[in-house]
PDB file of C-alpha atoms in Angstrom:
ATOM      1  CA  MET A  11      89.220  93.228 115.162  1.00  0.00           C
ATOM      2  CA  ILE A  12      86.479  96.063 115.819  1.00  0.00           C
ATOM      3  CA  GLU A  13      83.886  95.677 113.100  1.00  0.00           C
ATOM      4  CA  GLY A  14      80.697  97.592 112.210  1.00  0.00           C
ATOM      5  CA  SER A  15      78.417  98.739 114.995  1.00  0.00           C
ATOM      6  CA  GLU A  16      81.137  97.375 117.798  1.00  0.00           C
ATOM      7  CA  LEU A  17      83.265 100.691 116.961  1.00  0.00           C
ATOM      8  CA  GLU A  18      80.286 102.488 117.805  1.00  0.00           C
ATOM      9  CA  ASP A  19      80.168 101.170 121.431  1.00  0.00           C
ATOM     10  CA  VAL A  20      83.622 102.242 122.199  1.00  0.00           C
ATOM     11  CA  ALA A  21      83.782 105.252 124.607  1.00  0.00           C
ATOM     12  CA  ILE A  22      86.707 107.713 124.350  1.00  0.00           C
ATOM     13  CA  GLU A  23      87.365 107.945 128.113  1.00  0.00           C
ATOM     14  CA  ASP A  24      87.947 103.699 127.758  1.00  0.00           C
ATOM     15  CA  LEU A  25      90.647 104.832 125.163  1.00  0.00           C
ATOM     16  CA  VAL A  26      92.382 107.531 126.882  1.00  0.00           C
ATOM     17  CA  GLU A  27      92.523 104.890 129.726  1.00  0.00           C
ATOM     18  CA  LEU A  28      93.855 101.998 127.424  1.00  0.00           C
ATOM     19  CA  VAL A  29      96.500 104.417 126.466  1.00  0.00           C
ATOM     20  CA  ALA A  30      97.302 105.644 129.783  1.00  0.00           C
ATOM     21  CA  THR A  31      97.860 101.938 131.340  1.00  0.00           C
ATOM     22  CA  HIS A  32      99.690 100.515 128.553  1.00  0.00           C
ATOM     23  CA  ASP A  33     102.947 101.051 130.159  1.00  0.00           C
ATOM     24  CA  ASP A  34     101.645  99.873 133.540  1.00  0.00           C
ATOM     25  CA  PRO A  35     103.096  95.818 134.077  1.00  0.00           C
ATOM     26  CA  LEU A  36     100.116  93.573 134.199  1.00  0.00           C
ATOM     27  CA  SER A  37      99.142  92.165 137.391  1.00  0.00           C
ATOM     28  CA  ASN A  38      98.806  88.366 137.763  1.00  0.00           C
ATOM     29  CA  GLU A  39      94.769  88.728 137.416  1.00  0.00           C
ATOM     30  CA  ASP A  40      95.313  90.650 133.973  1.00  0.00           C
ATOM     31  CA  LEU A  41      97.309  88.039 133.174  1.00  0.00           C
ATOM     32  CA  ILE A  42      94.750  85.064 134.052  1.00  0.00           C
ATOM     33  CA  GLU A  43      92.184  86.986 132.693  1.00  0.00           C
ATOM     34  CA  LEU A  44      93.979  87.411 129.191  1.00  0.00           C
ATOM     35  CA  GLN A  45      94.603  83.903 129.562  1.00  0.00           C
ATOM     36  CA  ASN A  46      91.236  82.575 129.768  1.00  0.00           C
ATOM     37  CA  ASN A  47      90.143  85.456 127.318  1.00  0.00           C
ATOM     38  CA  PRO A  48      88.241  83.441 124.213  1.00  0.00           C
ATOM     39  CA  ILE A  49      89.610  86.048 121.780  1.00  0.00           C
ATOM     40  CA  TYR A  50      93.016  84.488 122.573  1.00  0.00           C
ATOM     41  CA  ASP A  51      91.555  80.694 122.530  1.00  0.00           C
ATOM     42  CA  GLU A  52      94.701  78.528 120.699  1.00  0.00           C
ATOM     43  CA  GLY A  53      92.512  76.267 119.547  1.00  0.00           C
ATOM     44  CA  GLU A  54      90.443  78.746 117.328  1.00  0.00           C
ATOM     45  CA  GLN A  55      92.908  79.940 114.625  1.00  0.00           C
ATOM     46  CA  VAL A  56      91.748  82.644 112.451  1.00  0.00           C
ATOM     47  CA  GLU A  57      92.062  81.254 108.668  1.00  0.00           C
ATOM     48  CA  GLU A  58      94.002  84.019 106.861  1.00  0.00           C
ATOM     49  CA  LYS A  59      93.465  83.430 102.898  1.00  0.00           C
ATOM     50  CA  VAL A  60      97.137  83.289 101.336  1.00  0.00           C
ATOM     51  CA  SER A  61      96.848  84.302  97.560  1.00  0.00           C
ATOM     52  CA  SER A  62      99.747  82.692  95.547  1.00  0.00           C
ATOM     53  CA  SER A  63     101.723  84.746  93.106  1.00  0.00           C
ATOM     54  CA  ARG A  64     100.147  83.575  90.253  1.00  0.00           C
ATOM     55  CA  GLU A  65      96.913  84.932  91.388  1.00  0.00           C
ATOM     56  CA  ILE A  66      97.703  88.247  92.025  1.00  0.00           C
ATOM     57  CA  GLN A  67      99.855  88.361  88.733  1.00  0.00           C
ATOM     58  CA  ASN A  68      96.597  87.136  87.202  1.00  0.00           C
ATOM     59  CA  ALA A  69      94.228  89.857  88.813  1.00  0.00           C
ATOM     60  CA  PHE A  70      96.927  92.163  87.834  1.00  0.00           C
ATOM     61  CA  SER A  71      96.792  91.023  84.205  1.00  0.00           C
ATOM     62  CA  LYS A  72      92.993  91.350  84.181  1.00  0.00           C
ATOM     63  CA  ILE A  73      93.042  94.728  85.506  1.00  0.00           C
ATOM     64  CA  TYR A  74      95.425  95.975  83.086  1.00  0.00           C
ATOM     65  CA  SER A  75      93.463  94.010  80.296  1.00  0.00           C
ATOM     66  CA  GLY A  76      90.506  95.748  81.525  1.00  0.00           C
ATOM     67  CA  LEU A  77      92.163  99.458  81.295  1.00  0.00           C
ATOM     68  CA  ASP A  78      93.323  98.789  77.594  1.00  0.00           C
ATOM     69  CA  ILE A  79      89.499  98.076  76.905  1.00  0.00           C
ATOM     70  CA  LEU A  80      88.457 101.178  78.485  1.00  0.00           C
ATOM     71  CA  HIS A  81      91.312 103.133  76.829  1.00  0.00           C
ATOM     72  CA  SER A  82      90.294 101.610  73.455  1.00  0.00           C
ATOM     73  CA  ILE A  83      86.573 102.787  73.647  1.00  0.00           C
ATOM     74  CA  ASP A  84      87.408 106.534  73.975  1.00  0.00           C
ATOM     75  CA  ASN A  85      90.930 107.186  73.608  1.00  0.00           C
ATOM     76  CA  ASN A  86      90.130 111.312  73.605  1.00  0.00           C
ATOM     77  CA  ASP A  87      88.149 111.104  76.673  1.00  0.00           C
ATOM     78  CA  ASP A  88      89.748 113.238  79.102  1.00  0.00           C
ATOM     79  CA  LEU A  89      87.928 111.050  82.238  1.00  0.00           C
ATOM     80  CA  VAL A  90      89.027 108.122  80.962  1.00  0.00           C
ATOM     81  CA  LEU A  91      92.604 109.093  80.317  1.00  0.00           C
ATOM     82  CA  THR A  92      92.552 110.207  84.093  1.00  0.00           C
ATOM     83  CA  VAL A  93      90.808 107.044  85.281  1.00  0.00           C
ATOM     84  CA  CYS A  94      93.287 105.171  83.612  1.00  0.00           C
ATOM     85  CA  GLN A  95      96.332 106.909  84.834  1.00  0.00           C
ATOM     86  CA  THR A  96      94.628 106.903  88.323  1.00  0.00           C
ATOM     87  CA  ILE A  97      94.063 103.141  88.390  1.00  0.00           C
ATOM     88  CA  LYS A  98      97.919 102.470  86.853  1.00  0.00           C
ATOM     89  CA  THR A  99      99.183 104.672  89.554  1.00  0.00           C
ATOM     90  CA  VAL A 100      97.643 102.840  92.342  1.00  0.00           C
ATOM     91  CA  LEU A 101      98.447  99.294  90.452  1.00  0.00           C
ATOM     92  CA  GLY A 102     102.023 100.360  90.281  1.00  0.00           C
ATOM     93  CA  VAL A 103     102.188 101.071  93.972  1.00  0.00           C
ATOM     94  CA  MET A 104     100.079  97.690  94.851  1.00  0.00           C
ATOM     95  CA  ASN A 105     103.216  95.924  92.557  1.00  0.00           C
ATOM     96  CA  VAL A 106     106.006  97.514  94.062  1.00  0.00           C
ATOM     97  CA  PHE A 107     104.158  96.459  97.835  1.00  0.00           C
ATOM     98  CA  TYR A 108     103.593  92.861  96.327  1.00  0.00           C
ATOM     99  CA  LYS A 109     107.319  92.482  95.113  1.00  0.00           C
ATOM    100  CA  ASN A 110     108.685  93.636  98.307  1.00  0.00           C
ATOM    101  CA  LEU A 111     106.457  91.263 100.251  1.00  0.00           C
ATOM    102  CA  LYS A 112     107.262  88.311  97.897  1.00  0.00           C
ATOM    103  CA  LYS A 113     110.731  89.414  97.946  1.00  0.00           C
ATOM    104  CA  ASN A 114     110.845  89.333 101.983  1.00  0.00           C
ATOM    105  CA  ALA A 115     108.928  86.101 101.853  1.00  0.00           C
ATOM    106  CA  THR A 116     111.795  84.294 100.255  1.00  0.00           C
ATOM    107  CA  GLN A 117     114.732  82.994 102.759  1.00  0.00           C
ATOM    108  CA  LYS A 118     118.153  84.385 100.963  1.00  0.00           C
ATOM    109  CA  THR A 119     120.488  81.860 102.838  1.00  0.00           C
ATOM    110  CA  ILE A 120     120.222  79.465 105.745  1.00  0.00           C
ATOM    111  CA  ASP A 121     122.498  81.669 108.226  1.00  0.00           C
ATOM    112  CA  VAL A 122     120.092  84.685 107.628  1.00  0.00           C
ATOM    113  CA  PHE A 123     118.183  83.852 111.222  1.00  0.00           C
ATOM    114  CA  PHE A 124     121.302  83.490 113.000  1.00  0.00           C
ATOM    115  CA  ARG A 125     123.051  86.453 112.223  1.00  0.00           C
ATOM    116  CA  GLU A 126     122.829  89.692 114.941  1.00  0.00           C
ATOM    117  CA  LYS A 127     120.850  92.567 113.994  1.00  0.00           C
TER     118      LYS A 127
END
């Protein structure tokens, strides 16, 4: 992944060339170069933080509690109401996304891997 100042070093010509050659088959030299590339070193694994469903639900609960506190401070302020509604809308979308991820992460039946799609 390109981060920070590395993104500024990318030239448009390089991107155009990359897109243009994307469908070309790789030569043996290209494959050897990719294999020897330290970015794809199998020994170095990127550690991903996997949050448990309990942690995510705890975060949602704390956010909703904070919104309730904010709402109770000034129930009539249009700004507070707008902020609360906007955050609740975003959290609703995040919650749907989270539920879909959770549903897709569980295996329904043992034969799901053997069925043709």
